[in-house]
Structures are given as structure tokens and as C-alpha cells.
Coordinates of C-alpha atoms in Angstrom, one line a residue:
Chain M
M1 CA -19.1 -12.4 14.5
A2 CA -17.7 -14.0 17.6
D3 CA -17.6 -12.2 20.9
R4 CA -14.0 -11.2 21.0
A5 CA -11.6 -9.7 23.5
D6 CA -10.7 -6.1 23.0
L7 CA -7.6 -6.2 20.7
R8 CA -6.8 -2.5 20.8
I9 CA -3.6 -2.0 22.8
A10 CA -4.4 0.3 25.7
S11 CA -1.1 2.1 25.8
V12 CA -1.3 3.4 22.2
S13 CA -2.3 7.0 21.7
R14 CA -4.8 7.0 18.9
G15 CA -6.1 9.5 16.4
E16 CA -9.7 10.8 16.3
K17 CA -12.4 8.2 16.8
I18 CA -14.4 7.8 13.7
T19 CA -17.3 5.6 12.4
I20 CA -16.9 3.0 9.6
V21 CA -19.8 1.1 8.2
V22 CA -19.3 -2.7 7.7
N23 CA -22.0 -4.5 5.7
G24 CA -24.4 -1.8 6.8
R25 CA -23.5 -1.9 10.4
A26 CA -21.7 1.0 12.1
C27 CA -18.5 0.3 14.0
S28 CA -15.9 2.5 15.6
A29 CA -12.4 2.9 14.4
F30 CA -9.6 5.4 14.9
Q31 CA -7.8 7.7 12.4
G32 CA -4.5 6.1 11.5
E33 CA -5.7 2.5 11.6
T34 CA -5.8 0.4 8.5
V35 CA -9.0 -1.2 7.3
H36 CA -7.8 -4.7 8.1
A37 CA -6.8 -3.8 11.6
A38 CA -10.1 -2.0 12.3
L39 CA -12.1 -4.9 11.0
L40 CA -10.1 -7.4 13.2
A41 CA -10.7 -5.2 16.2
A42 CA -14.4 -5.0 15.4
G43 CA -14.5 -8.8 15.4
Y44 CA -14.6 -9.5 11.6
R45 CA -12.0 -11.9 10.4
V46 CA -13.5 -13.5 7.3
L47 CA -13.0 -10.9 4.7
R48 CA -14.0 -12.8 1.6
N49 CA -14.6 -16.2 0.0
T50 CA -12.5 -17.5 -2.8
T51 CA -14.0 -17.8 -6.3
K52 CA -13.2 -21.4 -7.1
T53 CA -14.0 -23.3 -3.9
G54 CA -15.6 -20.6 -1.6
Q55 CA -13.0 -20.9 1.1
P56 CA -13.0 -18.2 3.8
R57 CA -10.0 -15.8 3.7
G58 CA -8.8 -13.1 6.0
I59 CA -5.6 -11.3 7.0
F60 CA -2.6 -13.3 5.8
C61 CA 0.6 -11.3 4.9
G62 CA -0.6 -8.0 6.3
M63 CA 1.7 -6.1 3.9
G64 CA -0.1 -5.9 0.5
I65 CA 1.6 -8.9 -1.1
C66 CA -0.9 -11.8 -0.8
Y67 CA -4.2 -10.1 -1.9
D68 CA -6.2 -12.3 0.5
C69 CA -7.7 -9.3 2.3
L70 CA -9.6 -7.9 -0.6
V71 CA -12.7 -6.0 0.4
T72 CA -15.1 -3.5 -1.3
I73 CA -14.5 0.1 -0.1
D74 CA -16.9 2.8 -0.9
G75 CA -18.2 0.8 -3.8
I76 CA -14.8 0.0 -5.3
P77 CA -14.2 -3.8 -5.1
N78 CA -10.9 -5.6 -4.6
Q79 CA -9.2 -3.1 -2.4
R80 CA -6.4 -4.5 -0.1
A81 CA -7.7 -3.8 3.4
C82 CA -4.2 -3.9 4.9
M83 CA -3.0 -1.2 2.6
T84 CA -5.9 1.2 3.1
L85 CA -6.3 3.7 6.0
V86 CA -9.8 4.0 7.5
R87 CA -11.7 7.2 6.8
D88 CA -14.8 8.6 8.6
R89 CA -18.0 7.1 7.2
M90 CA -16.1 4.7 5.0
E91 CA -18.4 2.0 3.7
I92 CA -16.9 -1.5 3.7
R93 CA -18.4 -4.6 2.3
I94 CA -16.9 -7.9 3.3
N95 CA -17.5 -11.6 2.8
E96 CA -20.0 -11.3 0.0
Chain A
M1 CA 3.9 18.0 -11.0
N2 CA 7.5 17.5 -12.1
R3 CA 8.0 14.1 -13.7
R4 CA 11.7 14.1 -14.3
H5 CA 14.3 13.5 -11.6
S6 CA 17.9 12.9 -11.0
V7 CA 17.3 9.8 -9.0
I8 CA 14.1 7.8 -8.4
I9 CA 14.2 5.4 -5.4
I10 CA 11.6 2.6 -5.3
G11 CA 11.0 1.6 -1.8
S12 CA 11.2 3.7 1.3
G13 CA 12.5 1.1 3.7
L14 CA 15.9 1.4 5.3
A15 CA 17.9 1.1 2.1
G16 CA 15.8 3.7 0.3
L17 CA 15.9 6.1 3.1
A18 CA 19.6 5.7 3.7
A19 CA 20.3 6.4 0.0
A20 CA 17.8 9.3 -0.2
D21 CA 19.3 11.0 2.9
L22 CA 22.8 11.0 1.5
L23 CA 21.8 12.0 -2.1
C24 CA 19.7 14.9 -0.7
R25 CA 22.5 16.2 1.4
H26 CA 24.5 16.6 -1.7
G27 CA 21.8 18.5 -3.5
L28 CA 20.4 15.8 -5.9
D29 CA 16.8 15.9 -6.9
V30 CA 15.3 12.7 -5.5
L31 CA 11.8 11.1 -5.7
I32 CA 10.9 8.2 -3.5
I33 CA 8.0 5.9 -4.4
D34 CA 6.4 3.4 -2.1
D35 CA 3.3 1.2 -2.4
N36 CA 2.6 1.8 1.3
V37 CA 0.7 4.8 2.6
H38 CA 3.6 5.6 4.9
T39 CA 7.4 5.4 4.6
G40 CA 9.8 3.2 6.5
G41 CA 9.3 -0.2 4.9
Q42 CA 8.5 -3.2 7.0
L43 CA 10.9 -2.5 9.8
L44 CA 9.7 1.0 10.8
R45 CA 6.0 0.9 9.8
K46 CA 5.9 4.4 11.1
Q47 CA 2.7 6.4 11.1
P48 CA 3.8 10.0 11.4
N49 CA 0.5 11.7 12.3
T50 CA -2.0 9.7 14.2
V51 CA -1.4 6.3 15.8
S52 CA 1.8 6.5 17.7
V53 CA 3.1 3.7 19.8
R54 CA 4.6 4.9 23.0
R55 CA 8.3 4.0 22.8
R56 CA 9.4 1.5 25.4
F57 CA 13.0 0.7 25.6
E58 CA 13.7 0.1 22.0
P59 CA 16.5 -2.4 21.8
D60 CA 16.7 -2.2 18.1
R61 CA 19.4 0.4 17.2
L62 CA 18.6 0.2 13.5
K63 CA 15.0 1.0 14.1
H64 CA 16.0 4.0 16.1
R65 CA 18.3 5.2 13.3
G66 CA 15.6 4.5 10.7
F67 CA 13.1 6.7 12.6
Q68 CA 15.7 9.5 12.7
L69 CA 16.3 9.2 8.9
A70 CA 12.6 9.3 8.2
E71 CA 12.2 12.4 10.3
R72 CA 15.2 14.1 8.7
L73 CA 14.0 13.4 5.2
A74 CA 10.5 14.7 6.0
T75 CA 12.1 18.2 6.5
R76 CA 14.2 18.1 3.3
K77 CA 13.2 18.7 -0.3
V78 CA 12.6 15.0 -1.0
R79 CA 9.4 14.2 -2.9
F80 CA 7.5 11.1 -1.7
L81 CA 4.9 9.4 -3.7
K82 CA 3.1 7.1 -1.3
G83 CA 0.4 4.5 -2.0
T84 CA 1.9 4.4 -5.5
Q85 CA 2.9 1.3 -7.4
V86 CA 5.5 0.9 -10.1
L87 CA 3.8 -1.2 -12.8
G88 CA 6.9 -1.5 -14.9
I89 CA 10.3 0.0 -15.9
Y90 CA 10.9 1.0 -19.5
P91 CA 13.8 2.2 -21.6
D92 CA 15.6 5.4 -20.4
N93 CA 14.5 4.6 -16.8
T94 CA 10.9 5.6 -17.5
L95 CA 8.5 4.3 -14.9
L96 CA 4.9 3.6 -15.3
L97 CA 3.1 4.3 -12.1
A98 CA -0.3 3.7 -10.7
Q99 CA -1.1 6.6 -8.4
P100 CA -4.0 7.2 -6.0
P101 CA -6.8 7.6 -6.6
G102 CA -6.6 5.2 -9.6
D103 CA -4.5 7.3 -12.0
V104 CA -1.6 6.2 -14.2
G105 CA 1.4 8.3 -14.9
E106 CA 4.9 8.3 -16.1
H107 CA 8.0 9.5 -14.3
Q108 CA 11.6 9.4 -15.6
A109 CA 15.0 9.5 -13.9
D110 CA 18.6 9.5 -14.8
I111 CA 19.2 6.8 -12.2
L112 CA 17.0 4.3 -10.4
I113 CA 17.6 2.6 -7.1
L114 CA 15.5 -0.5 -6.6
A115 CA 15.1 -0.9 -2.8
T116 CA 12.0 -3.1 -2.9
G117 CA 12.8 -5.1 0.2
A118 CA 11.6 -8.6 1.1
R119 CA 8.5 -10.7 1.9
E120 CA 7.9 -13.6 4.1
R121 CA 8.3 -17.3 3.2
Y122 CA 6.0 -20.0 4.3
L123 CA 6.0 -23.8 4.8
P124 CA 2.4 -24.7 3.9
F125 CA 0.3 -27.0 6.1
K126 CA -3.3 -28.2 5.7
G127 CA -5.6 -25.4 6.6
W128 CA -3.1 -22.5 6.4
T129 CA -5.5 -20.4 4.4
L130 CA -8.0 -20.2 7.3
P131 CA -8.7 -16.7 8.7
G132 CA -6.8 -16.5 11.9
V133 CA -3.6 -17.9 10.4
M134 CA -1.3 -15.1 9.4
S135 CA 2.4 -14.4 8.9
T136 CA 4.6 -13.2 11.8
G137 CA 5.0 -10.0 9.9
A138 CA 1.3 -9.5 9.6
A139 CA 1.0 -9.8 13.4
Q140 CA 3.8 -7.3 14.0
I141 CA 2.3 -4.8 11.5
L142 CA -1.1 -4.9 13.2
M143 CA 0.6 -3.8 16.4
K144 CA 3.2 -1.4 14.9
S145 CA 0.9 0.4 12.4
S146 CA -2.5 0.3 14.0
G147 CA -1.9 -0.6 17.7
I148 CA -4.0 -3.7 17.5
L149 CA -3.1 -7.2 18.9
P150 CA -3.2 -10.0 16.3
G151 CA -5.3 -12.1 18.7
A152 CA -6.3 -12.6 22.4
N153 CA -3.8 -15.4 22.9
T154 CA -1.5 -15.8 19.9
L155 CA 0.2 -19.1 19.0
I156 CA 3.4 -18.6 17.1
G157 CA 5.1 -21.2 14.8
G158 CA 7.7 -21.7 12.2
N159 CA 11.4 -21.1 12.3
G160 CA 13.7 -18.1 12.5
P161 CA 14.2 -15.3 15.0
L162 CA 11.2 -13.2 14.1
M163 CA 9.0 -15.5 16.1
F164 CA 10.8 -14.5 19.3
V165 CA 10.7 -10.8 18.4
L166 CA 7.0 -11.1 17.8
A167 CA 6.4 -12.9 21.0
A168 CA 8.3 -10.2 23.0
E169 CA 6.4 -7.4 21.2
I170 CA 3.0 -9.0 21.9
L171 CA 4.0 -9.3 25.6
A172 CA 5.3 -5.7 25.7
N173 CA 1.9 -4.6 24.4
R174 CA 0.2 -6.6 27.2
G175 CA -1.1 -9.3 24.9
A176 CA -0.8 -13.0 25.5
V177 CA 1.4 -15.5 23.7
Q178 CA 0.2 -19.1 24.0
A179 CA 3.5 -20.7 23.0
V180 CA 6.3 -20.5 20.4
L181 CA 6.6 -23.7 18.4
D182 CA 10.0 -23.6 16.8
Q183 CA 10.7 -26.1 14.0
S184 CA 14.4 -25.7 14.2
S185 CA 16.6 -27.0 17.0
L186 CA 18.6 -25.4 19.8
S187 CA 21.9 -26.5 18.2
T188 CA 21.1 -24.6 15.0
K189 CA 20.6 -21.5 17.1
L190 CA 23.9 -21.9 19.0
R191 CA 25.7 -21.5 15.7
F192 CA 24.6 -17.9 15.8
F193 CA 27.6 -17.2 18.1
N194 CA 29.8 -17.8 15.2
A195 CA 28.1 -15.3 12.9
G196 CA 30.6 -12.5 13.3
P197 CA 30.4 -9.1 15.0
A198 CA 27.2 -8.0 13.3
V199 CA 25.3 -10.6 15.3
W200 CA 26.1 -9.2 18.8
P201 CA 23.5 -6.4 18.8
K202 CA 21.0 -9.0 17.6
L203 CA 22.0 -11.4 20.4
F204 CA 21.4 -8.6 22.9
E205 CA 17.9 -7.9 21.4
G206 CA 17.3 -11.7 21.4
A207 CA 18.3 -12.0 25.1
I208 CA 15.8 -9.3 26.0
C209 CA 13.1 -11.1 24.0
L210 CA 13.8 -14.3 25.8
L211 CA 13.8 -12.6 29.2
R212 CA 10.3 -11.1 28.5
M213 CA 9.1 -14.5 27.4
A214 CA 10.5 -16.2 30.5
A215 CA 8.9 -13.6 32.8
A216 CA 5.6 -14.3 31.1
R217 CA 6.2 -18.1 31.3
V218 CA 5.6 -18.5 27.5
P219 CA 6.3 -22.2 26.6
V220 CA 8.9 -22.6 23.8
K221 CA 9.0 -25.9 22.0
Q222 CA 12.0 -26.9 19.8
R223 CA 11.7 -29.2 16.9
V224 CA 7.9 -28.8 16.7
R225 CA 6.3 -28.3 13.4
I226 CA 2.8 -27.0 12.5
V227 CA 1.0 -29.9 10.8
E228 CA -2.6 -28.6 10.4
A229 CA -4.9 -25.7 11.1
R230 CA -8.5 -26.6 11.7
G231 CA -11.8 -24.7 11.8
S232 CA -14.9 -24.0 9.8
E233 CA -15.1 -20.2 9.2
G234 CA -11.8 -19.5 10.9
L235 CA -9.0 -21.0 12.9
E236 CA -10.1 -23.0 16.0
T237 CA -7.4 -25.6 16.6
V238 CA -3.8 -26.2 15.6
V239 CA -2.1 -29.5 15.3
A240 CA 1.6 -29.6 15.8
A241 CA 4.1 -32.5 16.0
R242 CA 7.7 -33.2 16.7
V243 CA 10.1 -33.4 13.8
D244 CA 13.4 -35.3 13.4
A245 CA 16.7 -33.8 12.2
H246 CA 15.4 -33.9 8.6
G247 CA 12.3 -32.0 9.4
R248 CA 10.1 -35.1 9.0
I249 CA 7.1 -35.5 11.2
V250 CA 7.5 -38.1 14.0
Q251 CA 4.3 -40.1 14.0
G252 CA 2.4 -40.2 17.2
T253 CA 3.8 -37.0 18.6
E254 CA 0.9 -34.8 17.5
Q255 CA -0.5 -32.2 20.0
I256 CA -3.6 -30.2 19.7
W257 CA -3.6 -26.5 20.6
A258 CA -6.8 -24.5 20.9
A259 CA -6.1 -21.3 19.1
D260 CA -7.9 -18.7 17.1
T261 CA -4.8 -16.9 16.1
L262 CA -1.6 -18.5 14.7
A263 CA 1.3 -16.4 13.4
V264 CA 3.8 -18.3 11.3
G265 CA 7.1 -17.3 9.8
Y266 CA 9.8 -19.2 7.9
G267 CA 12.3 -16.6 6.9
F268 CA 12.2 -14.1 4.0
A269 CA 12.6 -13.9 0.2
P270 CA 13.9 -10.9 -1.8
N271 CA 11.3 -8.9 -3.8
I272 CA 13.0 -9.0 -7.2
E273 CA 10.1 -8.8 -9.7
L274 CA 10.6 -5.2 -10.7
A275 CA 14.3 -5.8 -11.1
Q276 CA 13.6 -8.8 -13.3
Q277 CA 11.1 -7.0 -15.4
A278 CA 13.7 -4.2 -16.0
G279 CA 16.1 -6.8 -17.2
C280 CA 18.4 -7.0 -14.3
A281 CA 20.3 -10.2 -13.8
V282 CA 19.2 -12.3 -10.9
A283 CA 20.9 -15.3 -9.2
H284 CA 20.0 -17.9 -6.6
A285 CA 21.6 -18.7 -3.3
A286 CA 20.0 -20.4 -0.3
D287 CA 22.1 -18.4 2.1
K288 CA 20.7 -15.1 0.6
G289 CA 17.1 -16.3 0.9
G290 CA 16.6 -17.6 -2.6
W291 CA 16.5 -15.6 -5.9
Y292 CA 18.1 -12.2 -5.5
V293 CA 19.2 -9.3 -7.7
D294 CA 22.9 -9.7 -8.6
V295 CA 24.8 -6.5 -8.0
S296 CA 28.4 -5.3 -8.2
P297 CA 30.3 -4.4 -5.0
T298 CA 28.9 -0.8 -5.4
M299 CA 25.3 -2.0 -5.9
A300 CA 25.1 -1.6 -9.7
T301 CA 22.8 -4.1 -11.4
S302 CA 23.5 -5.5 -14.9
V303 CA 21.4 -2.7 -16.4
T304 CA 23.1 0.6 -16.8
H305 CA 21.9 3.3 -14.4
I306 CA 19.9 0.9 -12.3
Y307 CA 21.1 0.1 -8.8
A308 CA 19.6 -2.3 -6.2
A309 CA 20.1 -2.1 -2.5
G310 CA 18.8 -3.8 0.6
E311 CA 17.0 -7.1 1.1
T312 CA 16.4 -7.3 -2.7
T313 CA 20.1 -8.1 -3.2
G314 CA 20.0 -10.8 -0.5
I315 CA 18.3 -11.3 2.9
A316 CA 20.5 -10.1 5.7
G317 CA 18.4 -7.7 7.8
A318 CA 18.2 -4.0 8.2
G319 CA 22.0 -3.4 8.9
K320 CA 22.9 -4.5 5.4
S321 CA 20.0 -2.5 3.9
F322 CA 21.3 0.7 5.5
V323 CA 24.9 0.1 4.4
E324 CA 23.8 -0.8 0.8
G325 CA 21.7 2.3 0.5
R326 CA 24.7 4.4 1.5
I327 CA 27.1 2.5 -0.9
A328 CA 24.7 3.0 -3.8
A329 CA 24.3 6.7 -3.0
W330 CA 28.1 7.3 -2.7
D331 CA 28.6 5.6 -6.0
I332 CA 26.0 7.7 -7.7
L333 CA 27.5 10.9 -6.2
H334 CA 31.0 9.9 -7.4
R335 CA 29.9 9.1 -10.9
Q336 CA 27.9 12.4 -11.0
G337 CA 31.1 14.2 -10.0
R338 CA 29.6 15.5 -6.8
I339 CA 32.5 14.1 -4.8
D340 CA 36.1 13.4 -5.8
R341 CA 37.8 10.1 -6.0
K342 CA 39.7 10.5 -2.7
R343 CA 36.6 11.3 -0.7
Y344 CA 34.7 8.5 -2.3
A345 CA 37.4 6.0 -1.4
E346 CA 37.4 7.3 2.2
R347 CA 33.7 6.9 2.5
I348 CA 33.3 3.6 0.8
R349 CA 36.1 1.7 2.6
P350 CA 34.4 1.5 6.1
L351 CA 31.1 0.8 4.4
M352 CA 32.5 -2.2 2.6
H353 CA 33.9 -3.5 5.8
Q354 CA 30.5 -3.2 7.5
W355 CA 28.9 -4.7 4.5
R356 CA 31.0 -7.9 4.8
Q357 CA 30.0 -8.2 8.4
Q358 CA 26.3 -7.8 7.6
V359 CA 26.5 -10.3 4.8
R360 CA 28.1 -12.8 7.1
Y361 CA 25.4 -12.3 9.6
G362 CA 22.8 -12.7 6.8
R363 CA 24.2 -16.1 5.8
F364 CA 23.6 -17.4 9.3
L365 CA 20.2 -15.8 9.4
N366 CA 19.2 -17.7 6.2
R367 CA 20.7 -20.9 7.3
L368 CA 18.7 -20.7 10.5
C369 CA 15.5 -20.5 8.4
R370 CA 16.5 -23.2 6.1
L371 CA 14.0 -26.0 5.5
A372 CA 15.2 -29.5 4.8
P373 CA 14.0 -30.8 1.3
D374 CA 12.5 -33.9 3.0
C375 CA 10.0 -31.8 4.9
Y376 CA 7.8 -31.3 1.8
T377 CA 7.1 -35.1 1.7
D378 CA 4.9 -34.9 4.7
I379 CA 2.6 -32.3 3.3
P380 CA -0.7 -33.9 2.2
D381 CA -2.0 -33.6 -1.4
E382 CA -5.0 -31.6 -0.5
T383 CA -2.9 -28.7 0.9
M384 CA -3.3 -25.5 -0.9
I385 CA 0.0 -24.3 -2.4
C386 CA -1.1 -21.5 -4.8
R387 CA -3.5 -19.6 -2.5
C388 CA -4.6 -17.2 -5.2
E389 CA -5.5 -19.8 -7.9
E390 CA -6.4 -22.5 -5.3
I391 CA -3.9 -25.1 -6.7
T392 CA -3.2 -28.0 -4.3
L393 CA 0.1 -29.9 -3.8
G394 CA -1.6 -32.9 -5.4
D395 CA -2.1 -30.9 -8.6
I396 CA 1.5 -29.8 -8.6
R397 CA 2.8 -33.3 -7.9
K398 CA 0.8 -34.6 -10.9
Q399 CA 2.4 -32.1 -13.2
L400 CA 5.9 -32.6 -11.8
N401 CA 5.4 -36.3 -12.7
N402 CA 4.4 -35.2 -16.2
G403 CA 7.9 -33.7 -16.5
F404 CA 7.1 -30.0 -15.8
V405 CA 10.1 -29.4 -13.6
T406 CA 10.9 -25.8 -14.2
M407 CA 9.2 -22.8 -12.6
N408 CA 7.9 -21.5 -15.9
S409 CA 6.6 -24.8 -17.1
L410 CA 5.0 -25.7 -13.8
K411 CA 3.4 -22.3 -13.8
K412 CA 1.9 -22.9 -17.2
S413 CA 0.7 -26.4 -16.5
T414 CA -0.8 -25.7 -13.1
R415 CA -1.6 -21.9 -13.1
C416 CA 0.5 -21.5 -10.0
G417 CA 1.7 -17.9 -9.9
M418 CA -1.0 -16.6 -12.3
G419 CA -3.2 -15.2 -9.6
Y420 CA -3.3 -11.8 -7.9
C421 CA 0.0 -12.1 -6.0
Q422 CA 1.7 -13.1 -9.2
G423 CA 3.6 -15.9 -7.5
R424 CA 5.0 -13.9 -4.6
T425 CA 3.5 -16.3 -2.0
C426 CA 3.8 -19.6 -3.8
G427 CA 7.0 -19.0 -5.8
P428 CA 9.6 -19.7 -3.1
I429 CA 7.5 -22.7 -2.0
L430 CA 7.4 -24.1 -5.5
A431 CA 11.1 -23.6 -6.0
D432 CA 11.7 -25.7 -2.9
I433 CA 9.2 -28.4 -3.9
I434 CA 10.8 -28.8 -7.4
S435 CA 14.2 -28.9 -5.8
A436 CA 13.1 -31.6 -3.4
V437 CA 11.5 -33.7 -6.1
T438 CA 14.3 -33.3 -8.8
K439 CA 17.0 -33.4 -6.2
Q440 CA 18.7 -30.5 -8.0
L441 CA 19.6 -27.1 -6.8
P442 CA 16.7 -24.6 -7.0
A443 CA 18.7 -22.5 -9.6
A444 CA 18.2 -25.4 -12.1
A445 CA 14.4 -24.8 -12.1
G446 CA 14.9 -21.2 -13.2
C447 CA 13.3 -18.1 -11.9
P448 CA 9.7 -17.4 -13.1
S449 CA 9.6 -14.5 -15.6
A450 CA 8.3 -11.2 -14.4
R451 CA 6.3 -9.0 -16.8
S452 CA 4.6 -5.6 -16.5
P453 CA 2.4 -4.9 -14.7
V454 CA 4.3 -6.3 -11.8
K455 CA 1.4 -5.5 -9.5
P456 CA -2.2 -6.0 -10.5
V457 CA -3.9 -3.0 -12.0
C458 CA -7.5 -2.3 -13.0
L459 CA -8.5 -1.6 -16.6
R460 CA -10.3 1.4 -15.2
T461 CA -7.0 2.8 -14.0
L462 CA -5.2 2.0 -17.2
A463 CA -7.9 3.7 -19.2
K464 CA -6.9 7.0 -17.6
M465 CA -3.4 6.8 -19.1
P466 CA -2.6 10.2 -20.8
S467 CA -3.1 10.0 -24.6
E468 CA 0.1 11.9 -25.5
S469 CA 2.2 9.1 -24.0
D470 CA 3.8 6.9 -26.6
H471 CA 4.0 3.3 -25.2
N472 CA 5.8 1.0 -27.6
H473 CA 6.9 -1.6 -25.2
E474 CA 7.7 -5.3 -25.6
D475 CA 6.4 -7.2 -22.7

């Protein structure tokens, strides 16, 4: 995970601050954010590796069409991160 | 819950909202379904409760109108099913829905309006699958929906006006834009002035975008094409080169940009899969963005009791979507006897006039994003075309040489379009590649068939289907 600039836009008024757990590690997020946005802000951009050639994939279309951003959420695999809102204590597994 | 309705609208973007608003006002029972967790489609991306972006001067009048519509509908007796996918449309307008959390159900309506919108098109380049390379829409949505910048210093490439809108939005959010690399030329853009009256509000918005970019000293390069994205676990550098009038790369003009975020956009394609699956006739036109749902002047598809409105009938932007939603709604109200012939004619006439203006604007919009057939020659064999199934251009070229020159035969021989996205990403690209190789119009290659489920669904979800349902469907 690279040391990234803070990508959260300062002027946006956000919902309640919550905790999401990414590969066992606690990160903050805010109510109303999508999983893919919260992961990007937390510095995670490789979301999975492809089955055939093991290529890294991350956010691509951002609107639920391309199915690149598939992650495991609360034990359920193949969830589109860009179409799912974060919840407090959500457990996300990526890049496995 | 009630599973029978007068009208079911699929898609809550501008077309769906415009239709719903009108139908509700005349007392019809309306259900709106959307795959997204919030309404508003791609333009609004509105989160009603939590994340709210402070409104700066919003130059986009349609967006403003759209927000008003969404707010108005929230107070009316309109039912919304959000985060819900339509898996297929069956006889008597019966819909099979996958609803959260993982349930399947049926809903039925007298009339359907398909307002399924559009998706982005792409011109592939080597390395475009790397994390850090995303669509211009994805970059916008990150900001609009979640208030997060796509990157610390975003590089933008492609063709089409969305690149400039994105640049301005990033800057307005105090992010940085490294440069805009526009594959088209200045002369193509100047043709915009001839696009009719519907273009003027867009030119105004465009001028504001350019002023913001000039103030931030964002470099804009014309006739520069993205050639390669490089990096190991994610994007690290981008190679771009000048192109000639045919979109062919000029050797020796390559420039390297250090970037960890690249947003690319090459226009839009209508989402027609559900309409096709329902049996609606589709047609192809480059100046409508490719394959589109063929509708009558009052938005009726070839299937009785099914209408289509918005980008799905041809790419032309939010103005057309709004007008078409209204036209479809008035037609429904007239046929249902809710308004008389005289009132119907009064309402429809100005809408038809506006519609013609919006369609004219749409033609120019699509021509602006047009890619010359020659530009596919420069893409190396190892470039991924079908991202889901990991099929390269080399694999495709081999099968094209074997004579598989229709969309369906190419799909079967390569597996392109058989992955999760069901050909939504690679489909328009394949159509262009076939056309470039065969030197025939894309319509000649045919449209790939769409079957239920039109979105992927888990067996676990299907297993929950109510046992009293009788599903005798041919698919």
C-alpha cells in the first residue's frame, strides 16, 4: 500500500465516521461512501487478480458494468465494490 | 408488497424520472427499478442522506432540473426498488428481479418503460487493465457520489467533451489535473458551433470548464493518443503519441508521463441488452453511439406495451433523455384515456420540436467521439480486448482471419463477451474492430444476442425463487 495523498475532498460534508476492516486491518470511512471509494481513499487500489493470468485489477468503470472491482464483503464473494455502500464494521477482503 | 403496477420504469436516470414525474401527477401507479443504491442515473449520482457535495455554481441546467425531479418524486407515492436488477422480461411484461439481499421475485406491469441509459466506450491500449486506469465516468462518480478525488494528479485522455467536464470538476474540488490528452483535433470541435440551438447551453458550460482549466494552467494537447499504460501492480507511467488525421500513431512522437491515475473516455454506447432480451428491435447508427433501441416518434418499441426512452434510444445527452421520458409518459397517458386528444397534441408538439434539436446535438456529440477505423491497426496483439475473459487482440485477429466476422461467431470462437460484463465493455470495441477489418458497416456484423439473465446472478439467489411461480420461458 503506497503512501498516498489524502483523496477525500475537504469541502464535502460527510456522514458519520465509521470503521471498515480491510484484510483484517481497520480503516476509517464515512457513511454514504461506496466501498470502492473508501478503499481508494485508504490507499488500496488493487482489488483482485484475474483468474487466467493473475493480472491486478481495480476500479475501472465505477458504475457496476465492468465487474473488475469484485471484492468479498462480509464473507460474500464477488460483490461489486462500486455498487455497495460502506457499513460500520464491514469486513472486506481484497486481492486474494 | 404489491407486485402489480400500471407502469414499471427500469432506470431512474433523467428519462425515468421525467416519465415517472408526469405519470404520477396523473395518478398512475408507478414502480421505478434501478440497479444503483440511489436514484438519478449517471448524471445526478445523488446521495440524498449522507454525503452531500456543496453546490458551487452549477452550470448544468439539466442537472439542476434532475435534482428537482428526484426531490419531487421522493415526496410522491412512487415506489422505488433500488439496488435491484432486472434479470429478464417475460410475456405479459413480467419482470424477474434480483433484489437485495439476494432474493429473486417477480413484478408485473401493464406498461414498461426501458430507461436503461448508457455506458462508456473505450479505445484499448496496452496496459489499460492496470489499477489506476479508469473511465472518465468512474473518476466523476468517485467525486460526485463519495466526495473522493480519483487521484492526486489525474491525467485525462481520450476524446469527447466529458474529458473537459471532468478536468473542471477535479479542479473545482481542489484536485490536480496533470494534462488533458485529446485524441481529436481542434477543427472537429469547431464543428460544434453548427450543432443547432441545443448546443448553446453546452458551449456555455464548456467555456466555464476551459476557463477553470486555463486558470489552473492545465496543459491540453490535441491529436495526442494514449499508447500504453505501464506499471507492475498499478499504473506508474503513461505513453502518449501524436496521431495523424486518420488516428494513426506518428512514430517518434512518443512522450512519457509519470502518472498513477489516468481517466480515459471515448464516448458512450446505449445499454440495450434488456430491450433486446425482451425482443425489441434494435438498429445501428454511428451518430447515435452504435446499437440502439429502435423506437417510434412516441418512444414505442417494436414490442407492444414496451417503451424505451433516453440514452438507450441513441446517445445525445441528458436533454434528449428528459424530453423522451416526457414523450413516453404523455403517450401512455393518452392511450390510457387520462388526457384527451387535443391536450395530448398540445403537449407533444413542443416536445417533438425540442426532441429534434436534442437529436441534432447528439449527432454532433457522437461524431466528435468517432474513432477512425484505421486507429485499430496500431494496437499491438498482446493488448487485452475482452477484460473479463482475458482475450487479446491477437486472439481476435486470428479468429477474424478464420472467417468469424460476425459478433456472434466471434463471441463463440474467442469467448469475448462471455464473461461477467456480458460483452458490455468489449462489445462496442469488437464491433469497431470487425468493421475495420471487413471494411463493412458495423451493422453487417450483427448485434450480439442478449439472453436472460442480462446481469450475472448467483445460483444461491436463484435458489430462493418462490416455488409457486411458473417459469416456462424460452431463453
